[in-house]
Tab-separated table of C-alpha atoms and ligand atoms in Angstrom:
chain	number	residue	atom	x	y	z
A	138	UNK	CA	-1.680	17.743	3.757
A	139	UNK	CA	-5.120	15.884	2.884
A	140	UNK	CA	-5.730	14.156	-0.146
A	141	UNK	CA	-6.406	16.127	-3.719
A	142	UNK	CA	-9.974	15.612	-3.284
A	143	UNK	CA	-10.492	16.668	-0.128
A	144	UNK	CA	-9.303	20.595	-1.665
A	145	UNK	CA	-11.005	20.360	-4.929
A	146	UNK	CA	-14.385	18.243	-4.501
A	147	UNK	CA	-17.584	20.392	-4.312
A	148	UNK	CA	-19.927	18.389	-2.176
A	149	UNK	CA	-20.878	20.181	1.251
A	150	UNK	CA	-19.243	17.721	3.469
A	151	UNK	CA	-15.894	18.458	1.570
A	152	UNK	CA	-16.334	22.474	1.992
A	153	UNK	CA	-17.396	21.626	5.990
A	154	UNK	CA	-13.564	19.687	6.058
A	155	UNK	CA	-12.040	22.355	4.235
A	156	UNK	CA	-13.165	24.789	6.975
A	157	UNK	CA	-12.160	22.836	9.942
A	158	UNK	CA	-8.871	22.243	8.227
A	159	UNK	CA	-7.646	25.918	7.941
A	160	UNK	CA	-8.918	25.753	11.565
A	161	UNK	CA	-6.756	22.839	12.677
A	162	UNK	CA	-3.759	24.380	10.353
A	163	UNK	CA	-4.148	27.640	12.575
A	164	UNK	CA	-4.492	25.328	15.521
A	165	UNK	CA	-0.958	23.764	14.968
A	166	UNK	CA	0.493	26.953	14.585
A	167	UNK	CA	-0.501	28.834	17.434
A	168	UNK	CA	0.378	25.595	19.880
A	169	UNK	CA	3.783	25.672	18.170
A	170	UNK	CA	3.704	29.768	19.176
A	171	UNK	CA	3.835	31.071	15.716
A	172	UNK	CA	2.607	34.630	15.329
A	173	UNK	CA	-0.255	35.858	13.014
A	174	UNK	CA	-1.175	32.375	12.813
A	175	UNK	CA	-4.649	32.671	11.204
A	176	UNK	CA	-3.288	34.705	8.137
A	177	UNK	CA	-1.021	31.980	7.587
A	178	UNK	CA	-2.879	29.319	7.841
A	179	UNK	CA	-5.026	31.010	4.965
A	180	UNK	CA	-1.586	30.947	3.047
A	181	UNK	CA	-0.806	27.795	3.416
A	182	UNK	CA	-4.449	26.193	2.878
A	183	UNK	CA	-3.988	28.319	-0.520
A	184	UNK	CA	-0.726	26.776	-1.366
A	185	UNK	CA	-1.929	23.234	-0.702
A	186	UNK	CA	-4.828	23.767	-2.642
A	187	UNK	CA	-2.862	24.657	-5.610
A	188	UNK	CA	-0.380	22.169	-5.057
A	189	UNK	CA	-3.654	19.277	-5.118
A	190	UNK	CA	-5.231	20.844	-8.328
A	191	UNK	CA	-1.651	19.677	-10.096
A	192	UNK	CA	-1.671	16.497	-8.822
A	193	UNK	CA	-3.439	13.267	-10.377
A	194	UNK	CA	-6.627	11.567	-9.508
A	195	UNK	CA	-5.810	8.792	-7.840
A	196	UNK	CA	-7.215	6.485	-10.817
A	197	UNK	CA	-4.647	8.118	-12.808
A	198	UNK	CA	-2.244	7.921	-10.405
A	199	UNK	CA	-2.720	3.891	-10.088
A	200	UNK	CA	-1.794	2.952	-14.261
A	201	UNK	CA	1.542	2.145	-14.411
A	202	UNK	CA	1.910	2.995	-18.276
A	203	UNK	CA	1.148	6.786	-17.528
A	204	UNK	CA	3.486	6.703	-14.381
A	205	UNK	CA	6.640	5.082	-16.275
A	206	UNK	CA	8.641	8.610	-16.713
A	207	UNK	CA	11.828	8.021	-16.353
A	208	UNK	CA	13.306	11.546	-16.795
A	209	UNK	CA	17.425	12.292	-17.045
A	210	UNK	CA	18.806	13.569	-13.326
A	211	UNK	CA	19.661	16.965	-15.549
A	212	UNK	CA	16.569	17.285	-17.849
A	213	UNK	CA	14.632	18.217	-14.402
A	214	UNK	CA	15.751	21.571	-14.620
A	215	UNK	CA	14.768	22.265	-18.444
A	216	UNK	CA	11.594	20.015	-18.175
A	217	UNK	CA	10.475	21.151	-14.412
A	218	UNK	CA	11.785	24.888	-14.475
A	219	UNK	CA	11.327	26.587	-11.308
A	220	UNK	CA	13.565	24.807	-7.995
A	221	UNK	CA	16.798	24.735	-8.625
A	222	UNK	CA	17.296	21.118	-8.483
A	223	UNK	CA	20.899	21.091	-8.576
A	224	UNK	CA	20.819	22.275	-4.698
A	225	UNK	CA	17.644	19.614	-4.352
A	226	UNK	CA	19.507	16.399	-5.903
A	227	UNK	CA	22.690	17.576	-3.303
A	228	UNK	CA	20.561	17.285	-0.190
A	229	UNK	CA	18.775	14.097	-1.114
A	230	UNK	CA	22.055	12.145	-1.676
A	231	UNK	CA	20.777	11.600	-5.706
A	232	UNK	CA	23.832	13.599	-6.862
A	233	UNK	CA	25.088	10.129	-8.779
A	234	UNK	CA	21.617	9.012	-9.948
A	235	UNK	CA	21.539	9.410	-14.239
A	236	UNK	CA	17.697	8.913	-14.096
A	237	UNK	CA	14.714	8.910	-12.103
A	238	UNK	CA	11.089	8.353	-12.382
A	239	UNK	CA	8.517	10.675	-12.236
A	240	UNK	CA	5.371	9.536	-10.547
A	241	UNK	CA	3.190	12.057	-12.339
A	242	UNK	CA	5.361	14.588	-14.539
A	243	UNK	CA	3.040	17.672	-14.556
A	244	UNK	CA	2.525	17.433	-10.772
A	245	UNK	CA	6.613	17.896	-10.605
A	246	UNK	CA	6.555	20.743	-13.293
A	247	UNK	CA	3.732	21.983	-11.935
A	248	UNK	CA	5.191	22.150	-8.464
A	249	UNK	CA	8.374	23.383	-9.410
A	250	UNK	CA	6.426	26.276	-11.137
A	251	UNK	CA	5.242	27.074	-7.984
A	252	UNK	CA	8.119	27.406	-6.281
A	253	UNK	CA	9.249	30.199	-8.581
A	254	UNK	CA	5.896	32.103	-8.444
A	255	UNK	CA	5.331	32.101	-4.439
A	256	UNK	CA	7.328	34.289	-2.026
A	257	UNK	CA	9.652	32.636	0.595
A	258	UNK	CA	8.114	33.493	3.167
A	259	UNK	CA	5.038	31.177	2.089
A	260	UNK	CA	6.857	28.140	1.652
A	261	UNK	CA	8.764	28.518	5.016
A	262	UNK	CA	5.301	28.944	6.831
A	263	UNK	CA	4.276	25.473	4.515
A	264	UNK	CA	7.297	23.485	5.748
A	265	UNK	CA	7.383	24.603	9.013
A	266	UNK	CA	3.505	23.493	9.184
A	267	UNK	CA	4.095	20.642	7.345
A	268	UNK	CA	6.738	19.183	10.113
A	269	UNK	CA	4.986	20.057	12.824
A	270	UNK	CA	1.906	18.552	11.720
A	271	UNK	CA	3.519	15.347	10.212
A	272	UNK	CA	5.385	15.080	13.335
A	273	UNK	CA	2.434	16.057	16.282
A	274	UNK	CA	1.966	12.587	17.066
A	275	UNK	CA	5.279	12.693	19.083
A	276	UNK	CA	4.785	16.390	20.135
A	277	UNK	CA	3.381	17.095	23.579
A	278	UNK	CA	-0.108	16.156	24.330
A	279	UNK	CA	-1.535	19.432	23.030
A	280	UNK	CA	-0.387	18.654	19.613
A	281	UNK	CA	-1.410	15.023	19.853
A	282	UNK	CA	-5.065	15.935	20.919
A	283	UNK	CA	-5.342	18.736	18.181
A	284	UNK	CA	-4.117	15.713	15.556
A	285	UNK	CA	-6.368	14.036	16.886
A	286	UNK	CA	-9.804	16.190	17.055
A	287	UNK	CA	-8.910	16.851	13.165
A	288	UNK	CA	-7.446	13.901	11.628
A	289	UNK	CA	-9.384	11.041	13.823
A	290	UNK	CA	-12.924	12.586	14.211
A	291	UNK	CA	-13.595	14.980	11.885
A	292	UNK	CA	-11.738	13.576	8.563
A	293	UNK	CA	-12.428	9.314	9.490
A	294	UNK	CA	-14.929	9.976	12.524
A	295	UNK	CA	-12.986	7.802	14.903
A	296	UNK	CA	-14.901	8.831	18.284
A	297	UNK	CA	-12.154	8.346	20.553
A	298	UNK	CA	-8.005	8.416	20.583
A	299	UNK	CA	-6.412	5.235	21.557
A	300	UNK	CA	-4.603	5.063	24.627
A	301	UNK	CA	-1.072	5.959	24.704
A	302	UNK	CA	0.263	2.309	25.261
A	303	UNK	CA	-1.025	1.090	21.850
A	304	UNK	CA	-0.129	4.302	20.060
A	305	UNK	CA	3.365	3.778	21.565
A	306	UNK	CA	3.466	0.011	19.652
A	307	UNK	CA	2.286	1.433	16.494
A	308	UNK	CA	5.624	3.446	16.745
A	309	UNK	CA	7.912	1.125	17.546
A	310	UNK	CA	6.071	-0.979	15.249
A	311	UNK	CA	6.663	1.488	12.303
A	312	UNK	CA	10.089	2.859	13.197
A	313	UNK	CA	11.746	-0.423	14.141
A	314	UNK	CA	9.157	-3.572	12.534
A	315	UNK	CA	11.581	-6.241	11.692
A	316	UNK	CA	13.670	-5.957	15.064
A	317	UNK	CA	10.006	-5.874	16.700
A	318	UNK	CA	9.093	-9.254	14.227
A	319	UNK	CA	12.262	-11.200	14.870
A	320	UNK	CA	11.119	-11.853	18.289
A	321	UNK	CA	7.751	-11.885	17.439
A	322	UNK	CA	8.147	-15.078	15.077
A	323	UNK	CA	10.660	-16.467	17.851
A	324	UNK	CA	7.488	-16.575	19.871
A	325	UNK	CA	4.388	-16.951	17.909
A	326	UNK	CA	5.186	-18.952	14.434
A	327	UNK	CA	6.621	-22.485	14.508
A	328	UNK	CA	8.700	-23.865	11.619
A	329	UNK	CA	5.832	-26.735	11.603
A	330	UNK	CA	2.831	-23.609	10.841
A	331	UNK	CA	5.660	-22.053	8.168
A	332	UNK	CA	6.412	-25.652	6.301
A	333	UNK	CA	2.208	-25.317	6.354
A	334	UNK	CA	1.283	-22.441	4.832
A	335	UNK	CA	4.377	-22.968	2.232
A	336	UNK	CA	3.057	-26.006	1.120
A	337	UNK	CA	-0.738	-24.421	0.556
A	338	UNK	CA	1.256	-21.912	-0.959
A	339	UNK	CA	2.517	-24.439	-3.361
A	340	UNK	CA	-0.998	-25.846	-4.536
A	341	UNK	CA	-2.387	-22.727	-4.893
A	342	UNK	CA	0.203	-21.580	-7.181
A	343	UNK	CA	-0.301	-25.104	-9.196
A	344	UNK	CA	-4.259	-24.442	-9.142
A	345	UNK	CA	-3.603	-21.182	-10.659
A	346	UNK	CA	-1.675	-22.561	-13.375
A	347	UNK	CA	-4.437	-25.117	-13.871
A	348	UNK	CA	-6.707	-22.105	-14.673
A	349	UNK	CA	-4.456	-19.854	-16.457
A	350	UNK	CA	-4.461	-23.585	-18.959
A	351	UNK	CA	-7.849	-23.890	-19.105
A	352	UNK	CA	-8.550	-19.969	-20.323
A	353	UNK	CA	-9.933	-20.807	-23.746
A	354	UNK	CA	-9.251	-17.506	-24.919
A	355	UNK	CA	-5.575	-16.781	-24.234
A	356	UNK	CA	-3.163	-17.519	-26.880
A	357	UNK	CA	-0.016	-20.447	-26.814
A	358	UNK	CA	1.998	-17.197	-26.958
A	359	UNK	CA	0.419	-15.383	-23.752
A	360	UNK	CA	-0.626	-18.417	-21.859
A	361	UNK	CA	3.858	-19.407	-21.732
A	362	UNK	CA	4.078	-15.894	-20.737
A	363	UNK	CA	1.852	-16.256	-18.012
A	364	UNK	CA	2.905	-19.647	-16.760
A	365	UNK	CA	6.541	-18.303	-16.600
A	366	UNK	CA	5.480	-15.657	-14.224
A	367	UNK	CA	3.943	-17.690	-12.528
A	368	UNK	CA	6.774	-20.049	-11.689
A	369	UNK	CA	9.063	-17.542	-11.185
A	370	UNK	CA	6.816	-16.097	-8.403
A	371	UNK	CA	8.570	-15.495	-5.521
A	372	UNK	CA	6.540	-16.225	-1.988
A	373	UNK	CA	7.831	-15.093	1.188
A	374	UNK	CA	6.071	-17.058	4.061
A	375	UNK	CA	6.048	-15.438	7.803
A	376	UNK	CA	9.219	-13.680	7.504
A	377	UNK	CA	12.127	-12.456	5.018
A	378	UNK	CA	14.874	-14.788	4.916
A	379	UNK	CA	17.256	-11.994	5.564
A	380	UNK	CA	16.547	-9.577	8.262
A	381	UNK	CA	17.244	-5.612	7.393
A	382	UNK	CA	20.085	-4.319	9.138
A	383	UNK	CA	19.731	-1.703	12.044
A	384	UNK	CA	23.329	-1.520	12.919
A	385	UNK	CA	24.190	2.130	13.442
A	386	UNK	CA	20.783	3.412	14.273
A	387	UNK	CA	20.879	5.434	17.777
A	388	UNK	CA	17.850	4.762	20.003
A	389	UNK	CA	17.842	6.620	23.240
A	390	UNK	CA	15.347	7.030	26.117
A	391	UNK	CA	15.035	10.355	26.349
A	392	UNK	CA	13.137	11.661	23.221
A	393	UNK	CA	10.927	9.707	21.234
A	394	UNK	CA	10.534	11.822	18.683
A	395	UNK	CA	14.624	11.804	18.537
A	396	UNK	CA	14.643	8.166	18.092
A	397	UNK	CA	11.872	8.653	15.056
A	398	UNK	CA	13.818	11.187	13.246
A	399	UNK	CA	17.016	9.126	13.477
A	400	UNK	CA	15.015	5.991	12.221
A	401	UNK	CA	13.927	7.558	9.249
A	402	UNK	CA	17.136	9.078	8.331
A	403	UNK	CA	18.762	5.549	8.397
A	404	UNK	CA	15.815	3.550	6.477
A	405	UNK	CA	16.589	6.861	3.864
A	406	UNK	CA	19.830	5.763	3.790
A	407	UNK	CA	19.272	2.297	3.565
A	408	UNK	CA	16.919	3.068	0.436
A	409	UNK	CA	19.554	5.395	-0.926
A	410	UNK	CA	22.346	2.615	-0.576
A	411	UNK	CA	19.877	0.200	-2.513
A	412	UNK	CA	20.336	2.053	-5.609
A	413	UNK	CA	24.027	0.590	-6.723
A	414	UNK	CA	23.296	-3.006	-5.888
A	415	UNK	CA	20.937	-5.783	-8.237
A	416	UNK	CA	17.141	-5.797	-7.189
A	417	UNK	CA	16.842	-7.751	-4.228
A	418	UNK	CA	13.842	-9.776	-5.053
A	419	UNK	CA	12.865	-11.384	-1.813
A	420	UNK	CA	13.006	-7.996	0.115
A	421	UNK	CA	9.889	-7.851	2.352
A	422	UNK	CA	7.652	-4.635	2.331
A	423	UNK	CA	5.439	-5.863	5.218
A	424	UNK	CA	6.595	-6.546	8.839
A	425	UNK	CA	5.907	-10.297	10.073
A	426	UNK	CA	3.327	-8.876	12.850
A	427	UNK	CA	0.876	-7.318	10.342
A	428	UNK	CA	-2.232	-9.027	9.668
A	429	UNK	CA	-1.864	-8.683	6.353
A	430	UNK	CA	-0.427	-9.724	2.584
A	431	UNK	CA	0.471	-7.849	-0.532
A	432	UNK	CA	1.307	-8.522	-4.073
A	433	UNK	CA	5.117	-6.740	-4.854
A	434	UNK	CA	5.021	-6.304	-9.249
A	435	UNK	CA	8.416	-4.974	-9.407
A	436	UNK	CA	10.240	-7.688	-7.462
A	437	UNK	CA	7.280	-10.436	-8.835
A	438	UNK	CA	6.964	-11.450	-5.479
A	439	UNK	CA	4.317	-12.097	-2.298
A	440	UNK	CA	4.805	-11.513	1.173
A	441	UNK	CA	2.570	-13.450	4.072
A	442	UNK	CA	3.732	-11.974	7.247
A	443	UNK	CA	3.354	-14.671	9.765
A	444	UNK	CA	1.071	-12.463	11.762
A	445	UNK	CA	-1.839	-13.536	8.973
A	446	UNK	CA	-0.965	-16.904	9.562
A	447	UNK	CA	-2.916	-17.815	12.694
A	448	UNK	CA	-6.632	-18.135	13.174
A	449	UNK	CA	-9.500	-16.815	11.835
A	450	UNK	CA	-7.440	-17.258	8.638
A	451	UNK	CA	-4.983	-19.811	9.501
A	452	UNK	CA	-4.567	-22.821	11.557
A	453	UNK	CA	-2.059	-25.817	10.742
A	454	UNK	CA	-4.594	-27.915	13.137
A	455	UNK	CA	-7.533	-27.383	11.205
A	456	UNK	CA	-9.193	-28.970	8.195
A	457	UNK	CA	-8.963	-28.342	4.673
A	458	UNK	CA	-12.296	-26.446	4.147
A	459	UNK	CA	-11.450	-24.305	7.065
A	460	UNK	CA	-7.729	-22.903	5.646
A	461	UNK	CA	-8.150	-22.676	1.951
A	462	UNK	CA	-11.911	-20.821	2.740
A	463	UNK	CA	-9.830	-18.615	4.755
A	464	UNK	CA	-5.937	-17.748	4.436
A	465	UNK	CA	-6.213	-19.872	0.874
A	466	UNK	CA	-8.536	-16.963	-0.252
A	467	UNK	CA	-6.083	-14.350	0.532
A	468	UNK	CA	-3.160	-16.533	-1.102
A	469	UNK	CA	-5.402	-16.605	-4.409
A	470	UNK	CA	-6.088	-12.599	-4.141
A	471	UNK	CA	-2.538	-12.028	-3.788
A	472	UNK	CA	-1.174	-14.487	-6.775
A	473	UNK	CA	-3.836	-12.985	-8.850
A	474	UNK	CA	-3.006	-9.638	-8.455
A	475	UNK	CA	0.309	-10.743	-10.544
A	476	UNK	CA	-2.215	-10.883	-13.303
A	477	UNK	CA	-4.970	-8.179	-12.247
A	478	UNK	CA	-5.005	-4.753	-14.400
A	479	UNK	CA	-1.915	-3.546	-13.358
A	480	UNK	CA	0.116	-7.067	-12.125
A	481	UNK	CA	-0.530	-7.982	-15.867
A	482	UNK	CA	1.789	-5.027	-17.075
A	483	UNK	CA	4.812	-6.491	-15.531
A	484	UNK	CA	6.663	-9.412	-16.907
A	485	UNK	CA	8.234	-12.242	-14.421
A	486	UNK	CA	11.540	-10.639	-14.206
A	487	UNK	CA	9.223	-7.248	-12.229
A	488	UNK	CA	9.371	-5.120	-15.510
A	489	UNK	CA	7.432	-3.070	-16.843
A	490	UNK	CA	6.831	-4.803	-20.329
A	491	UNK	CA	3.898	-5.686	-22.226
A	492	UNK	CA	3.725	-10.018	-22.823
A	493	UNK	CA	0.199	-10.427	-24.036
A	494	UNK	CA	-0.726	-10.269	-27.802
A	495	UNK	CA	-2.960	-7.520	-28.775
A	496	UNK	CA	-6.257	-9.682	-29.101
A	497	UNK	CA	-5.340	-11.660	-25.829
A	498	UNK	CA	-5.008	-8.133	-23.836
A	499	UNK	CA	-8.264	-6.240	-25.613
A	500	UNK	CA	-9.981	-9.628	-24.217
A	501	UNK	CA	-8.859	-9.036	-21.128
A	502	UNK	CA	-10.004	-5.210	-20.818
A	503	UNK	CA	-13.275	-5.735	-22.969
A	504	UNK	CA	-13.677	-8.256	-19.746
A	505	UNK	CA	-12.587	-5.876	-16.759
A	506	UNK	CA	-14.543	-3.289	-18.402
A	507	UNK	CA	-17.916	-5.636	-17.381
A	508	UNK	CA	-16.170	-5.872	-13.981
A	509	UNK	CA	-15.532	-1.571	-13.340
A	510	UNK	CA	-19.716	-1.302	-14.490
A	511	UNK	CA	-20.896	-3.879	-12.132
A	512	UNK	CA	-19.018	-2.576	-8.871
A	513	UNK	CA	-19.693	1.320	-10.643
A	514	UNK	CA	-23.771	0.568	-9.304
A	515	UNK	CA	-23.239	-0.513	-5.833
A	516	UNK	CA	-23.892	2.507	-3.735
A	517	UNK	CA	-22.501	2.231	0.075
A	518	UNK	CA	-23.966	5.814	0.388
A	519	UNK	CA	-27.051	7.486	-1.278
A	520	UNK	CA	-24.834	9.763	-2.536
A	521	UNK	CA	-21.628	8.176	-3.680
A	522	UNK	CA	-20.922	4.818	-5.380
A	523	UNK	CA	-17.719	2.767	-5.619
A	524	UNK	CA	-15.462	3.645	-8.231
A	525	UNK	CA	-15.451	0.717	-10.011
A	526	UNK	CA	-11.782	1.740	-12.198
A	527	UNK	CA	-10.597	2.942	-8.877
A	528	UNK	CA	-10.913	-0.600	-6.630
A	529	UNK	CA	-10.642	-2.794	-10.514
A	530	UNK	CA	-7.394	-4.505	-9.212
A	531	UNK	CA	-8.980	-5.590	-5.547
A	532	UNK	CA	-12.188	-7.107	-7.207
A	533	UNK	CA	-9.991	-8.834	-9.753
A	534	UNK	CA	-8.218	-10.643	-6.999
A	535	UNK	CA	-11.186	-11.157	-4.451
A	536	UNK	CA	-13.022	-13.063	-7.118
A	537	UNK	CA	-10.337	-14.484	-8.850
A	538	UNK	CA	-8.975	-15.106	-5.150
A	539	UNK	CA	-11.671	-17.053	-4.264
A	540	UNK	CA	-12.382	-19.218	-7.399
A	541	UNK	CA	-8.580	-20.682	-7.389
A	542	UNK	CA	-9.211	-21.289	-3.810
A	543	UNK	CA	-11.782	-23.500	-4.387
A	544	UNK	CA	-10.339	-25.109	-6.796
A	545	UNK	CA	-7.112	-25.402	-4.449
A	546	UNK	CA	-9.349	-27.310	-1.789
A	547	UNK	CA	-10.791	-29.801	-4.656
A	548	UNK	CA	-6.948	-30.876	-5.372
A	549	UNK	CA	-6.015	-31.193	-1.769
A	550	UNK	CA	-8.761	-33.924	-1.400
A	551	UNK	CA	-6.899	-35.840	-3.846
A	552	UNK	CA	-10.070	-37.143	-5.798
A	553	UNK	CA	-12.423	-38.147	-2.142
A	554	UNK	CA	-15.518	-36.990	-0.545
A	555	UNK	CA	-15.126	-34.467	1.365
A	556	UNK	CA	-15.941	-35.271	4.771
A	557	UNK	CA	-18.950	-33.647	6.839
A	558	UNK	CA	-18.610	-32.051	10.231
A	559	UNK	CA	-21.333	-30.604	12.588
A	560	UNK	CA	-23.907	-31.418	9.673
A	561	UNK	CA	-21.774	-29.414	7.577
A	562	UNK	CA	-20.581	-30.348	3.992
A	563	UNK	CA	-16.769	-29.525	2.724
A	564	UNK	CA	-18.306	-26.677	0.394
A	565	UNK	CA	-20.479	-25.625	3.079
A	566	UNK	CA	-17.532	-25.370	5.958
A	567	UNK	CA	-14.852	-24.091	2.984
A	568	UNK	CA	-17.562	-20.619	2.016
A	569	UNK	CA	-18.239	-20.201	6.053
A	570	UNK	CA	-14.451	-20.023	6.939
A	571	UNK	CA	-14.218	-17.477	3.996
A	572	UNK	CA	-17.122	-15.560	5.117
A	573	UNK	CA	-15.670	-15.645	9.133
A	574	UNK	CA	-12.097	-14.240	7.549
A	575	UNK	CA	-13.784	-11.883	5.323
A	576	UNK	CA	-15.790	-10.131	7.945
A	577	UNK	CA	-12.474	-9.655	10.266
A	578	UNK	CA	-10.797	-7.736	7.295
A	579	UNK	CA	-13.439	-5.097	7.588
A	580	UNK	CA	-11.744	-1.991	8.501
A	581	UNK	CA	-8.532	-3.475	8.521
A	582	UNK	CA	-7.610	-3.701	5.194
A	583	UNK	CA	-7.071	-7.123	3.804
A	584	UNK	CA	-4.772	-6.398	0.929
A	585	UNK	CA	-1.423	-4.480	1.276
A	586	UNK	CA	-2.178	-3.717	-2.986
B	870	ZN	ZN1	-5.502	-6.894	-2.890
């Protein structure tokens, strides 16, 4: 299934996709040997699309106030009438869970409305597609090329499938990450580069709070707040101290796909098993070979996976300008998110909980608001601009990112000149190494949130 807007936006290149979709959902049939696949292909497209016109924007999707529904385990049935949840609940192992929250209540209502008012037969022709096509990517060749000629050209325009080899990483990467990143950090991330990056970690956070107490319009009330999340934070540098448990996972050589299935059954589990024991706060959500960092609200946390820790945006050999320009720019995004438009809803201990005083917080959107008009009139297409609401939190923490940076590599020269290399002044060689890191993240994300 595609994204909402891709089955309810009006422009021509939309209708085109929509087209080539019920083409590639017809596709996936027929290779799978389904009969009268083009009729149901037409079914399914129909279901889809009335499953994305109940869903959220994705705007709406991102504020945490609207998405805090946390509904009893047997309201569902009175509040989303429709599936019989009862038989739902038993097969997802929630049987014992009093309440759980709902993403985007209407979408759930809305859905389970659906299931009363479609035949059968419609929804087993959606979930057998829907396996088949979530799965092609470890289905013979056939299936992998047809996933491919839809999903990779025509939806992102990627002119050409990667070869097998790195397709076959990206599995093992996904399936089985931190056994993959135990040996990776064995190999490619010295204690000496970790005791680095921890201790830049460490300024930053203290020229953060050297900002947050020069913000002449914050309150004493919100400014404690804010310095108490802040020293709470918890930072995860290269790798978690604890790595997840694989025990009783089967892997076997003769079906990849097998081995998938299995590995998201346990990690399932695992999640499932999560739910009767305290928040683990120092639980990593990345693996330690992504090049890559993310901001966790709910466990008021940051993860660097070692993998960003190495050059262009890293190197325990280089100077100061160099490493705060780069990988110290992508330590300030992530500690700012903590206090971007959504980090700033969540209190130190990862709740959801309001700490600013009314004027402090209308401040702070009357300010954002300036922010979601400027990045509203860039254009990166004639005919669409950014969505300035939409990408608020990322320029928050890029430009926050960046200025704490700076001010990080002013403290770590300890009150000297800066020197100059290659004709190059401190400033000069700090905005460079940002610029270098900056253009690498392009088309790689840099931000994990
Ligand atoms: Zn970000």
């Amino acid at each position: 299934m595609l994204n909402r807007e891709y089955y309810i936006a009006d422009s021509s290149r939309m209708a085109d996709i929509r087209t080539r979709y019920k083409a590639h959902i017809a596709a996936v049939l027929k290779l799978a040997k389904i009969e009268n696949a083009d009729a149901r292909a037409a079914r399914i497209f129909d279901l889809e699309t009335s499953i994305a016109k109940i869903h959220w924007s994705r705007a709406d999707s991102a504020e945490a106030q609207k998405t805090n529904n946390p509904w009893k385990r047997e309201d569902f049935s009175a509040k989303a009438p429709g599936l019989d949840w009862s038989v739902f609940f038993k097969a997802a192992g929630l049987m014992d869970q009093p309440v759980i929250m709902v993403w985007q209540p209407s979408a759930i209502s809305g859905e389970a409305a659906l299931v009363a008012d479609r035949p059968l037969e419609i929804w087993k022709d959606y979930l057998t597609y829907q396996l088949l096509d979530s799965w092609s990517f470890l289905l013979p060749k056939a299936f992998v090329e047809e996933r491919f000629a839809f999903y990779g050209k025509v939806v992102t325009g990627t002119p050409q499938l990667r070869e097998r080899w790195k397709r076959a990483v990206d599995s093992t990467n996904y399936f089985l990450g931190h056994a993959v990143g135990r040996l990776y950090v064995q190999r490619y991330f010295s204690p000496e580069a970790k005791a680095k990056a921890e201790s830049m970690v460490a300024d930053l956070v203290k020229a953060f709070g050297q900002r947050i107490d020069k913000l002449t319009w914050m309150s004493p009330q919100t400014r404690a707040k804010a310095r108490e999340k802040l020293a709470t934070l918890k930072v995860g540098v290269g790798y978690p101290a604890a790595w997840p448990d694989c025990s009783g996972l089967e892997i076997s050589r003769d079906s990849a796909l097998g081995n998938a299935m299995r590995a998201e059954l346990h990690q399932y589990r695992r999640s499932l098993a999560k739910l009767y024991k305290p928040v683990d706060r120092s639980e990593w959500w990345m693996i330690p070979q992504t090049v890559n960092a993310v901001n966790l609200p709910i466990q008021n946390a940051l993860n660097f996976p070692a993998a960003i820790l190495q050059p262009p945006y890293f190197d325990p050999e280089a100077d100061a300008a160099y490493n705060y320009g780069a990988i110290g720019s992508v330590i300030g995004h992530e500690i700012s998110h903590s206090f971007d438009d959504q980090g700033s809803q969540f209190d130190a201990s990862g709740k959801l909980a309001n700490w600013w005083t009314p004027e402090d917080f209308a401040h702070f959107q009357k300010a954002s608001q300036k922010l979601i008009a400027q990045y509203d009139s860039y254009h990166p297409f004639p005919d669409l601009s950014v969505n300035g609401r939409q990408t608020l939190s990322e320029n928050i923490a890029d430009i926050a990112g960046l200025s704490v940076a700076y001010d990080g590599y002013r403290l770590s020269l300890k009150g000297k000149a800066a020197p100059v290399r290659q004709g190059l002044t401190g400033d000069q060689r700090f905005f460079i190494s940002f610029a270098r890191a900056g253009e690498i993240s392009i088309g790689s994300p840099s931000c994990g949130k």
